[in-house]
Amino acid sequence: MTERVLVVAAHPDDEALGCGGTMARHALAGDGVDVVFLADGVFSRTTADLDTRRDSARKACAILGANVPTFFEFPDQKLETVGFLEIVQAIEPVIAQLQPTVIYTHHGGDLNLDHRIVHQAVMTALRPMPASTYRAIYAFEVASSTEWASSAIGEAFRPDHFVDINATIDRKFEALQAYAQEMRDFPHARSYEALRALAVVRGAGVGLSSVEAFVTLRSIVR
């Protein structure tokens, strides 16, 4: 079955970090992949910085086989200053237009507040209705946010859905190179070495070489 995949991310680079290999796998299988960024991802918000970040996002999505991404202009690291309903209402028309069958978004227990708000907004926009088209919603992990959270924020990331990305992991890292300005030197969690190690460790836990891990937020069999 051909899937219609939607990735809803807070910032450009979250998609490649969290599910880049899975996006590429979907694209290679002939699935349509769309990406929505809620916040601009640039705290300084200068025109040059915004243009650079958006160009990076377009390049990364092209590498992963996704369609040209949709950008909203909610403020970076300040989503809590925006009315929650406004964020939900930004997502709802996208869902209505694309009618996705699989959705990937942030984990609700991330350290980054923007991530948590996007998670809640996505789950609100995707509340179960008779006309809903989706069969699954998954939460991805974003290095240097998901694993840095404390139990006081929310539940820990405990994956139960694993996608083999051995054939697409190189494409994931090619996409991450489009965001070179956001990457860090090892042993930072958001370094190329640490991210590859994470994929290997997640894979070894389920008998595979390299995987991306997810938490199932909702699964519907029709």
Coordinates of N, CA, C and O in Angstrom, one line a residue, residues 33-220:
V33 N 5.9 12.0 0.7 CA 6.4 12.5 2.0 C 6.3 14.0 2.0 O 7.0 14.7 1.1
D34 N 5.6 14.5 2.9 CA 5.5 16.0 3.1 C 6.0 16.4 4.5 O 5.9 15.6 5.4
V35 N 6.5 17.6 4.6 CA 7.1 18.1 5.8 C 6.6 19.4 6.1 O 6.5 20.3 5.2
V36 N 6.2 19.7 7.4 CA 5.7 21.0 7.9 C 6.6 21.4 9.0 O 6.8 20.6 9.9
F37 N 7.1 22.6 8.9 CA 7.9 23.2 10.0 C 7.0 24.3 10.7 O 6.6 25.3 10.0
L38 N 6.8 24.2 12.0 CA 6.0 25.2 12.6 C 6.7 26.4 13.0 O 6.2 27.6 12.9
A39 N 7.9 26.3 13.5 CA 8.7 27.5 13.9 C 9.9 27.7 12.9 O 10.3 26.8 12.2
D40 N 10.4 28.9 12.9 CA 11.4 29.2 11.9 C 12.8 28.6 12.2 O 13.6 28.5 11.3
G41 N 13.0 28.3 13.4 CA 14.3 27.7 13.8 C 15.5 28.6 13.9 O 16.6 28.1 14.1
V42 N 15.2 29.9 13.8 CA 16.3 30.8 13.9 C 16.0 31.9 15.0 O 15.1 32.7 14.7
F43 N 16.6 31.8 16.1 CA 16.3 32.7 17.2 C 16.5 34.2 16.8 O 15.7 35.0 17.2
S44 N 17.5 34.5 16.1 CA 17.8 35.9 15.8 C 16.8 36.5 14.8 O 16.6 37.7 14.7
R45 N 16.2 35.6 13.9 CA 15.2 36.0 13.0 C 15.6 37.1 12.0 O 14.8 37.8 11.5
T46 N 16.9 37.2 11.7 CA 17.3 38.1 10.6 C 16.9 37.4 9.3 O 16.8 36.2 9.1
T47 N 16.7 38.3 8.3 CA 16.2 37.8 7.0 C 17.2 36.8 6.4 O 16.9 35.8 5.9
A48 N 18.5 37.1 6.5 CA 19.6 36.3 6.0 C 19.6 34.9 6.6 O 19.7 33.9 6.0
D49 N 19.5 34.9 8.0 CA 19.5 33.7 8.7 C 18.3 32.8 8.4 O 18.4 31.6 8.2
L50 N 17.1 33.4 8.2 CA 15.9 32.7 7.9 C 16.0 32.1 6.5 O 15.6 30.9 6.3
D51 N 16.5 32.9 5.6 CA 16.7 32.4 4.2 C 17.7 31.2 4.2 O 17.4 30.2 3.5
T52 N 18.7 31.3 4.9 CA 19.7 30.2 4.9 C 19.1 28.9 5.5 O 19.3 27.8 5.0
R53 N 18.4 29.1 6.6 CA 17.8 27.9 7.3 C 16.8 27.3 6.4 O 16.7 26.0 6.3
R54 N 16.0 28.1 5.7 CA 15.0 27.5 4.8 C 15.6 26.8 3.6 O 15.1 25.8 3.1
D55 N 16.7 27.4 3.1 CA 17.4 26.8 2.0 C 17.9 25.4 2.4 O 17.9 24.5 1.6
S56 N 18.5 25.4 3.6 CA 19.0 24.1 4.2 C 17.9 23.1 4.3 O 18.1 21.9 3.9
A57 N 16.7 23.5 4.7 CA 15.6 22.6 4.9 C 15.1 22.1 3.5 O 14.8 20.9 3.4
R58 N 15.0 23.0 2.5 CA 14.6 22.5 1.2 C 15.6 21.5 0.6 O 15.2 20.5 0.0
K59 N 16.9 21.8 0.8 CA 17.9 20.9 0.3 C 17.8 19.5 1.0 O 17.9 18.5 0.4
A60 N 17.7 19.5 2.4 CA 17.6 18.3 3.1 C 16.4 17.5 2.7 O 16.5 16.3 2.5
C61 N 15.3 18.1 2.5 CA 14.0 17.4 2.1 C 14.2 16.8 0.7 O 13.8 15.7 0.5
A62 N 14.9 17.5 -0.2 CA 15.1 17.0 -1.5 C 16.0 15.8 -1.4 O 15.8 14.8 -2.1
I63 N 17.0 15.8 -0.6 CA 17.9 14.7 -0.5 C 17.2 13.5 0.1 O 17.4 12.3 -0.4
L64 N 16.2 13.7 1.0 CA 15.5 12.6 1.6 C 14.3 12.1 0.7 O 13.6 11.1 1.0
G65 N 14.1 12.8 -0.4 CA 13.0 12.4 -1.3 C 11.6 13.0 -0.9 O 10.6 12.5 -1.5
A66 N 11.6 14.0 -0.1 CA 10.3 14.6 0.3 C 10.0 15.7 -0.6 O 10.8 16.2 -1.3
N67 N 8.7 16.1 -0.6 CA 8.3 17.2 -1.3 C 8.8 18.5 -0.7 O 9.3 18.5 0.4
V68 N 8.7 19.6 -1.4 CA 9.1 20.9 -0.9 C 8.4 21.2 0.4 O 7.1 21.1 0.4
P69 N 9.1 21.5 1.5 CA 8.4 21.7 2.8 C 7.6 22.9 2.9 O 7.7 23.9 2.1
T70 N 6.7 22.9 3.8 CA 5.8 24.0 4.2 C 6.4 24.7 5.4 O 6.7 24.0 6.4
F71 N 6.5 26.0 5.4 CA 7.0 26.7 6.5 C 6.0 27.6 7.1 O 5.3 28.4 6.4
F72 N 5.8 27.5 8.4 CA 5.0 28.5 9.1 C 6.0 29.5 9.8 O 7.2 29.2 9.9
E73 N 5.6 30.6 10.3 CA 6.5 31.6 10.9 C 6.3 31.8 12.3 O 6.4 33.0 12.8
F74 N 5.9 30.8 13.1 CA 5.8 31.0 14.5 C 7.2 31.2 15.1 O 8.2 30.6 14.5
P75 N 7.4 31.9 16.2 CA 8.7 32.3 16.7 C 9.5 31.1 17.3 O 8.9 30.3 18.0
D76 N 10.7 31.0 17.0 CA 11.6 30.0 17.5 C 11.8 30.1 19.0 O 12.1 31.2 19.5
Q77 N 11.6 29.0 19.7 CA 11.8 28.9 21.1 C 10.8 29.8 21.9 O 11.1 30.1 23.0
K78 N 9.7 30.1 21.2 CA 8.7 31.0 21.8 C 7.3 30.5 21.5 O 6.4 31.4 21.5
L79 N 7.1 29.3 21.2 CA 5.8 28.8 20.8 C 4.8 29.0 21.9 O 3.6 29.1 21.7
E80 N 5.3 29.0 23.1 CA 4.4 29.2 24.3 C 3.8 30.6 24.3 O 2.8 30.8 25.0
T81 N 4.3 31.5 23.5 CA 3.8 32.9 23.5 C 2.7 33.0 22.4 O 2.0 34.0 22.3
V82 N 2.5 31.9 21.6 CA 1.4 31.9 20.6 C 0.2 31.2 21.2 O 0.3 30.2 21.9
G83 N -1.0 31.6 20.8 CA -2.2 30.9 21.2 C -2.1 29.5 20.7 O -1.9 29.3 19.5
F84 N -2.4 28.6 21.6 CA -2.3 27.1 21.2 C -3.3 26.8 20.1 O -3.0 26.1 19.2
L85 N -4.5 27.4 20.1 CA -5.5 27.2 19.1 C -4.9 27.6 17.7 O -5.2 27.0 16.7
E86 N -4.2 28.7 17.7 CA -3.6 29.2 16.5 C -2.7 28.2 15.8 O -2.7 28.0 14.6
I87 N -1.9 27.5 16.7 CA -1.0 26.5 16.2 C -1.8 25.3 15.6 O -1.5 24.7 14.5
V88 N -2.8 24.8 16.4 CA -3.6 23.7 15.9 C -4.3 24.1 14.6 O -4.3 23.2 13.7
Q89 N -4.8 25.3 14.5 CA -5.5 25.7 13.3 C -4.6 25.8 12.1 O -5.1 25.8 11.0
A90 N -3.3 26.0 12.3 CA -2.3 26.0 11.2 C -2.1 24.6 10.7 O -1.9 24.4 9.5
I91 N -2.2 23.6 11.6 CA -1.9 22.2 11.2 C -3.1 21.6 10.5 O -3.0 20.8 9.5
E92 N -4.3 21.9 11.0 CA -5.5 21.2 10.5 C -5.8 21.3 9.0 O -6.1 20.3 8.3
P93 N -5.6 22.5 8.3 CA -5.8 22.5 6.9 C -4.8 21.7 6.1 O -5.1 21.1 5.0
V94 N -3.6 21.6 6.6 CA -2.6 20.7 6.0 C -3.0 19.3 6.0 O -2.9 18.5 5.0
I95 N -3.5 18.8 7.2 CA -4.0 17.5 7.3 C -5.2 17.2 6.3 O -5.3 16.2 5.7
A96 N -6.1 18.2 6.3 CA -7.3 18.1 5.4 C -6.9 18.0 4.0 O -7.5 17.3 3.2
Q97 N -5.9 18.8 3.6 CA -5.4 18.8 2.2 C -4.7 17.5 1.8 O -4.9 16.9 0.8
L98 N -3.7 17.1 2.7 CA -2.9 16.0 2.3 C -3.5 14.6 2.7 O -3.2 13.6 2.0
Q99 N -4.4 14.6 3.7 CA -5.0 13.3 4.1 C -3.9 12.2 4.3 O -4.0 11.2 3.7
P100 N -3.0 12.5 5.2 CA -1.9 11.5 5.4 C -2.4 10.2 6.1 O -3.4 10.2 6.8
T101 N -1.7 9.2 5.8 CA -2.0 7.9 6.4 C -1.0 7.6 7.6 O -1.3 6.8 8.5
V102 N 0.2 8.2 7.5 CA 1.2 8.0 8.6 C 1.7 9.4 8.9 O 2.1 10.2 8.1
I103 N 1.8 9.7 10.2 CA 2.3 11.0 10.7 C 3.5 10.7 11.7 O 3.4 9.8 12.6
Y104 N 4.5 11.5 11.5 CA 5.7 11.5 12.4 C 5.8 12.9 13.1 O 5.7 13.9 12.4
T105 N 6.0 12.9 14.4 CA 6.1 14.2 15.1 C 7.0 14.0 16.3 O 7.5 13.0 16.6
H106 N 7.0 15.1 17.1 CA 7.9 15.1 18.3 C 7.3 14.2 19.5 O 6.1 14.0 19.6
H107 N 8.2 13.8 20.3 CA 7.9 13.1 21.6 C 7.4 14.2 22.6 O 7.9 15.3 22.7
G108 N 6.4 13.8 23.3 CA 5.8 14.8 24.2 C 6.6 15.0 25.5 O 6.2 15.9 26.3
G109 N 7.7 14.3 25.7 CA 8.5 14.5 26.9 C 9.8 15.1 26.6 O 10.7 15.1 27.5
D110 N 10.0 15.8 25.5 CA 11.3 16.4 25.1 C 11.6 17.5 26.0 O 10.7 18.2 26.6
L111 N 12.9 17.8 26.2 CA 13.3 19.0 27.0 C 12.9 20.3 26.3 O 12.5 21.2 26.9
N112 N 13.0 20.3 25.0 CA 12.7 21.5 24.2 C 11.2 21.8 24.3 O 10.4 20.9 23.9
L113 N 10.8 22.9 24.8 CA 9.4 23.3 24.9 C 8.6 23.4 23.6 O 7.5 22.9 23.5
D114 N 9.3 23.9 22.6 CA 8.7 23.9 21.3 C 8.3 22.5 20.8 O 7.2 22.3 20.2
H115 N 9.1 21.6 21.0 CA 8.8 20.2 20.7 C 7.6 19.7 21.4 O 6.7 19.0 20.8
R116 N 7.5 20.0 22.7 CA 6.3 19.5 23.4 C 5.0 20.1 23.0 O 4.0 19.5 22.9
I117 N 5.1 21.4 22.6 CA 3.9 22.1 22.1 C 3.5 21.6 20.8 O 2.3 21.4 20.5
V118 N 4.4 21.3 19.9 CA 4.1 20.8 18.6 C 3.5 19.4 18.8 O 2.5 19.1 18.1
H119 N 4.0 18.6 19.6 CA 3.4 17.3 19.9 C 2.0 17.4 20.3 O 1.1 16.7 19.8
Q120 N 1.7 18.3 21.3 CA 0.3 18.4 21.7 C -0.6 19.0 20.6 O -1.7 18.5 20.5
A121 N -0.1 19.9 19.8 CA -0.9 20.5 18.8 C -1.2 19.4 17.7 O -2.3 19.4 17.2
V122 N -0.2 18.6 17.4 CA -0.5 17.5 16.4 C -1.5 16.5 16.9 O -2.5 16.2 16.2
M123 N -1.4 16.1 18.1 CA -2.4 15.2 18.7 C -3.8 15.8 18.8 O -4.8 15.1 18.6
T124 N -3.8 17.1 19.0 CA -5.1 17.8 19.0 C -5.7 17.9 17.6 O -6.9 17.6 17.4
A125 N -4.9 18.2 16.7 CA -5.4 18.3 15.3 C -5.8 17.0 14.7 O -6.6 16.9 13.8
L126 N -5.2 15.9 15.3 CA -5.4 14.5 14.8 C -6.3 13.8 15.7 O -6.3 12.5 15.7
R127 N -7.1 14.5 16.5 CA -8.1 13.8 17.4 C -9.0 12.9 16.5 O -9.4 13.3 15.4
P128 N -9.3 11.7 17.0 CA -10.0 10.7 16.1 C -11.4 11.2 15.7 O -12.2 11.5 16.5
M129 N -11.6 11.2 14.4 CA -12.9 11.6 13.8 C -13.3 10.5 12.8 O -12.4 9.8 12.2
P130 N -14.6 10.4 12.5 CA -15.0 9.3 11.5 C -14.3 9.5 10.2 O -14.1 8.5 9.5
A131 N -14.0 10.7 9.8 CA -13.4 11.0 8.4 C -11.9 10.9 8.4 O -11.3 11.1 7.4
S132 N -11.3 10.6 9.5 CA -9.8 10.5 9.6 C -9.3 9.5 8.6 O -9.8 8.4 8.5
T133 N -8.1 9.9 8.0 CA -7.5 9.0 7.0 C -6.3 8.3 7.6 O -5.8 7.3 7.0
Y134 N -5.8 8.7 8.7 CA -4.5 8.1 9.1 C -4.7 6.8 9.8 O -5.7 6.5 10.4
R135 N -3.6 6.0 9.8 CA -3.6 4.7 10.4 C -2.6 4.7 11.6 O -2.7 3.8 12.4
A136 N -1.6 5.6 11.6 CA -0.6 5.6 12.6 C 0.0 7.0 12.9 O 0.2 7.7 11.9
I137 N 0.3 7.2 14.1 CA 1.0 8.4 14.5 C 2.2 8.0 15.3 O 2.0 7.2 16.3
Y138 N 3.4 8.4 15.0 CA 4.6 8.0 15.7 C 5.4 9.2 16.2 O 5.4 10.3 15.5
A139 N 6.0 9.1 17.3 CA 6.9 10.2 17.9 C 8.4 9.8 17.7 O 8.7 8.6 18.0
F140 N 9.2 10.7 17.1 CA 10.6 10.4 17.0 C 11.4 11.1 18.1 O 10.9 11.9 18.9
E141 N 12.6 10.7 18.2 CA 13.5 11.3 19.1 C 14.5 12.2 18.4 O 14.9 12.0 17.3
V142 N 14.8 13.4 19.1 CA 15.7 14.4 18.6 C 16.9 14.5 19.5 O 16.7 14.9 20.7
A143 N 18.0 14.1 19.1 CA 19.2 14.1 19.9 C 19.5 15.5 20.5 O 19.3 16.5 19.8
S144 N 19.8 15.5 21.7 CA 20.1 16.7 22.5 C 18.8 17.4 22.9 O 18.8 18.6 23.4
S145 N 17.7 16.7 22.9 CA 16.5 17.2 23.4 C 15.7 16.1 24.1 O 15.4 16.1 25.3
T146 N 15.5 15.0 23.4 CA 14.7 13.9 23.9 C 15.4 13.2 25.1 O 14.8 13.0 26.2
E147 N 16.7 12.9 24.9 CA 17.4 12.2 26.0 C 17.9 13.1 27.1 O 18.3 12.7 28.2
W148 N 17.8 14.5 26.9 CA 18.2 15.4 28.0 C 17.0 15.8 28.9 O 17.3 16.5 29.9
A149 N 15.8 15.3 28.7 CA 14.7 15.7 29.5 C 14.8 14.9 30.8 O 15.4 13.9 31.0
S150 N 14.1 15.4 31.8 CA 14.0 14.8 33.1 C 12.6 14.2 33.3 O 11.6 14.5 32.6
S151 N 12.4 13.3 34.3 CA 11.1 12.7 34.5 C 10.1 13.7 35.0 O 8.9 13.5 34.9
A152 N 10.5 14.9 35.4 CA 9.6 16.0 35.9 C 8.9 16.6 34.7 O 7.8 17.1 34.8
I153 N 9.4 16.4 33.5 CA 8.8 17.0 32.3 C 7.7 16.1 31.7 O 6.7 16.5 31.3
G154 N 8.0 14.8 31.7 CA 7.1 13.9 31.1 C 7.7 12.5 31.0 O 8.8 12.2 31.5
E155 N 7.0 11.6 30.4 CA 7.4 10.2 30.3 C 8.7 10.1 29.4 O 8.9 10.9 28.5
A156 N 9.6 9.2 29.8 CA 10.8 9.0 29.0 C 10.4 8.4 27.7 O 9.4 7.8 27.5
F157 N 11.3 8.6 26.7 CA 11.2 8.0 25.4 C 11.4 6.5 25.5 O 12.5 6.1 25.7
R158 N 10.4 5.7 25.3 CA 10.5 4.3 25.3 C 9.9 3.7 24.0 O 8.8 3.5 23.8
P159 N 10.8 3.5 23.0 CA 10.4 3.2 21.7 C 9.8 1.8 21.6 O 10.2 0.9 22.3
D160 N 8.8 1.6 20.7 CA 8.1 0.3 20.5 C 8.0 0.1 19.0 O 7.4 -0.9 18.6
H161 N 8.5 1.0 18.2 CA 8.4 0.9 16.7 C 9.8 1.2 16.2 O 10.3 2.3 16.4
F162 N 10.3 0.3 15.4 CA 11.7 0.4 14.9 C 11.7 0.2 13.4 O 11.1 -0.7 12.8
V163 N 12.4 1.2 12.7 CA 12.5 1.1 11.2 C 13.9 0.9 10.8 O 14.8 1.7 11.2
D164 N 14.1 -0.1 10.0 CA 15.5 -0.5 9.5 C 15.9 0.6 8.5 O 15.2 0.8 7.5
I165 N 16.9 1.3 8.8 CA 17.4 2.4 7.9 C 18.8 2.1 7.4 O 19.5 3.0 6.9
N166 N 19.2 0.8 7.4 CA 20.6 0.5 7.0 C 20.8 0.9 5.5 O 21.9 1.3 5.2
A167 N 19.7 0.8 4.7 CA 19.9 1.2 3.3 C 19.8 2.7 3.1 O 20.1 3.2 2.0
T168 N 19.3 3.4 4.1 CA 19.1 4.9 3.9 C 19.9 5.8 4.9 O 19.7 7.0 4.8
I169 N 20.7 5.2 5.7 CA 21.3 6.0 6.7 C 22.3 6.9 6.1 O 22.5 8.1 6.6
D170 N 23.0 6.6 5.0 CA 23.9 7.5 4.4 C 23.1 8.7 3.9 O 23.6 9.9 3.9
R171 N 21.9 8.5 3.4 CA 21.1 9.6 2.9 C 20.7 10.5 4.0 O 20.6 11.7 3.9
K172 N 20.4 9.9 5.2 CA 20.1 10.7 6.4 C 21.2 11.7 6.7 O 21.0 12.9 7.0
F173 N 22.5 11.1 6.7 CA 23.6 12.0 7.0 C 23.9 13.0 5.9 O 24.5 14.0 6.2
E174 N 23.6 12.7 4.7 CA 23.8 13.6 3.7 C 22.8 14.8 3.9 O 23.2 16.0 3.7
A175 N 21.6 14.5 4.3 CA 20.6 15.6 4.6 C 21.1 16.4 5.8 O 21.0 17.6 5.8
L176 N 21.7 15.7 6.8 CA 22.2 16.5 8.0 C 23.3 17.4 7.6 O 23.5 18.4 8.3
Q177 N 24.1 17.1 6.6 CA 25.1 18.0 6.2 C 24.6 19.3 5.6 O 25.3 20.3 5.6
A178 N 23.3 19.3 5.2 CA 22.7 20.5 4.8 C 22.5 21.4 6.0 O 22.3 22.7 5.8
Y179 N 22.5 20.9 7.2 CA 22.3 21.6 8.4 C 23.6 21.7 9.2 O 23.7 21.6 10.4
A180 N 24.7 21.8 8.4 CA 26.1 21.7 9.1 C 26.2 22.7 10.2 O 26.9 22.4 11.2
Q181 N 25.6 23.9 10.1 CA 25.7 24.9 11.1 C 25.1 24.5 12.4 O 25.4 25.1 13.5
E182 N 24.2 23.5 12.4 CA 23.5 23.0 13.6 C 24.2 21.8 14.2 O 23.9 21.4 15.4
M183 N 25.2 21.2 13.5 CA 25.8 20.1 14.1 C 27.0 20.5 15.0 O 27.5 21.6 14.9
R184 N 27.4 19.5 15.8 CA 28.4 19.8 16.8 C 29.5 18.8 16.8 O 29.3 17.7 16.1
D185 N 30.6 19.0 17.4 CA 31.7 18.1 17.5 C 31.4 17.0 18.5 O 30.8 17.2 19.5
F186 N 31.9 15.8 18.2 CA 31.8 14.7 19.1 C 32.7 15.0 20.4 O 33.7 15.6 20.2
P187 N 32.2 14.7 21.6 CA 31.1 13.8 21.9 C 29.7 14.4 22.1 O 28.9 13.9 22.9
H188 N 29.5 15.6 21.5 CA 28.1 16.2 21.7 C 27.1 15.2 21.1 O 27.4 14.5 20.1
A189 N 25.9 15.2 21.7 CA 24.8 14.3 21.3 C 24.4 14.5 19.8 O 23.9 13.6 19.2
R190 N 24.6 15.8 19.4 CA 24.1 16.1 18.0 C 25.4 16.2 17.1 O 25.5 17.1 16.3
S191 N 26.2 15.2 17.2 CA 27.4 15.1 16.3 C 27.1 13.9 15.4 O 26.3 13.0 15.7
Y192 N 27.8 13.9 14.2 CA 27.6 12.8 13.3 C 27.9 11.5 13.9 O 27.2 10.5 13.8
E193 N 29.0 11.4 14.7 CA 29.4 10.2 15.3 C 28.4 9.7 16.3 O 28.1 8.5 16.4
A194 N 27.9 10.6 17.1 CA 26.9 10.2 18.2 C 25.6 9.7 17.5 O 25.0 8.7 18.0
L195 N 25.2 10.4 16.5 CA 23.9 10.0 15.8 C 24.1 8.6 15.1 O 23.1 7.8 15.1
R196 N 25.2 8.4 14.5 CA 25.4 7.1 13.9 C 25.5 6.0 15.0 O 24.9 4.9 14.8
A197 N 26.1 6.3 16.1 CA 26.1 5.3 17.3 C 24.7 5.1 17.8 O 24.4 3.9 18.1
L198 N 23.9 6.1 17.9 CA 22.5 5.9 18.3 C 21.8 5.0 17.4 O 21.1 4.1 17.9
A199 N 21.9 5.2 16.1 CA 21.2 4.3 15.2 C 21.7 2.8 15.3 O 20.9 1.9 15.2
V200 N 23.0 2.6 15.6 CA 23.5 1.3 15.8 C 23.0 0.7 17.1 O 22.6 -0.5 17.1
V201 N 23.0 1.4 18.1 CA 22.6 0.9 19.4 C 21.1 0.6 19.4 O 20.6 -0.5 19.8
R202 N 20.3 1.5 18.8 CA 18.9 1.2 18.6 C 18.7 0.0 17.8 O 17.8 -0.9 18.0
G203 N 19.5 -0.2 16.7 CA 19.4 -1.4 15.9 C 19.7 -2.6 16.6 O 19.0 -3.7 16.5
A204 N 20.9 -2.6 17.3 CA 21.3 -3.8 18.0 C 20.3 -4.3 19.0 O 20.1 -5.5 19.3
G205 N 19.5 -3.4 19.6 CA 18.4 -3.8 20.5 C 17.3 -4.6 19.9 O 16.6 -5.3 20.6
V206 N 17.2 -4.5 18.6 CA 16.2 -5.3 17.9 C 16.8 -6.2 16.8 O 16.1 -6.7 15.9
G207 N 18.1 -6.5 16.9 CA 18.7 -7.4 16.0 C 19.0 -6.9 14.6 O 19.0 -7.7 13.6
L208 N 19.1 -5.5 14.4 CA 19.4 -4.9 13.1 C 20.6 -4.1 13.2 O 21.1 -3.7 14.3
S209 N 21.1 -3.7 12.1 CA 22.4 -2.9 12.0 C 22.2 -1.5 12.4 O 22.9 -0.9 13.2
S210 N 21.1 -0.8 11.8 CA 20.9 0.6 12.1 C 19.4 0.9 12.0 O 18.7 0.5 11.0
V211 N 18.8 1.5 13.0 CA 17.4 1.8 12.9 C 17.1 3.2 13.5 O 18.0 3.8 14.1
E212 N 15.9 3.7 13.1 CA 15.4 4.8 13.8 C 14.2 4.3 14.7 O 13.5 3.4 14.3
A213 N 14.1 4.8 15.9 CA 13.2 4.3 16.9 C 12.1 5.3 17.1 O 12.3 6.5 17.1
F214 N 10.9 4.8 17.4 CA 9.7 5.7 17.5 C 8.8 5.1 18.7 O 8.9 3.9 19.0
V215 N 8.0 6.0 19.2 CA 7.0 5.7 20.1 C 5.7 5.7 19.4 O 5.4 6.7 18.7
T216 N 4.9 4.7 19.4 CA 3.6 4.7 18.8 C 2.6 5.5 19.6 O 2.3 5.2 20.8
L217 N 2.1 6.6 19.0 CA 1.2 7.4 19.7 C -0.3 7.0 19.5 O -1.1 7.1 20.4
R218 N -0.5 6.5 18.3 CA -1.8 5.9 18.0 C -1.7 5.0 16.8 O -1.0 5.3 15.8
S219 N -2.4 3.9 16.8 CA -2.4 2.9 15.7 C -3.8 2.4 15.5 O -4.4 2.0 16.5
I220 N -4.3 2.6 14.3 CA -5.6 2.2 13.9 C -5.7 1.2 12.8 O -5.0 1.5 11.7

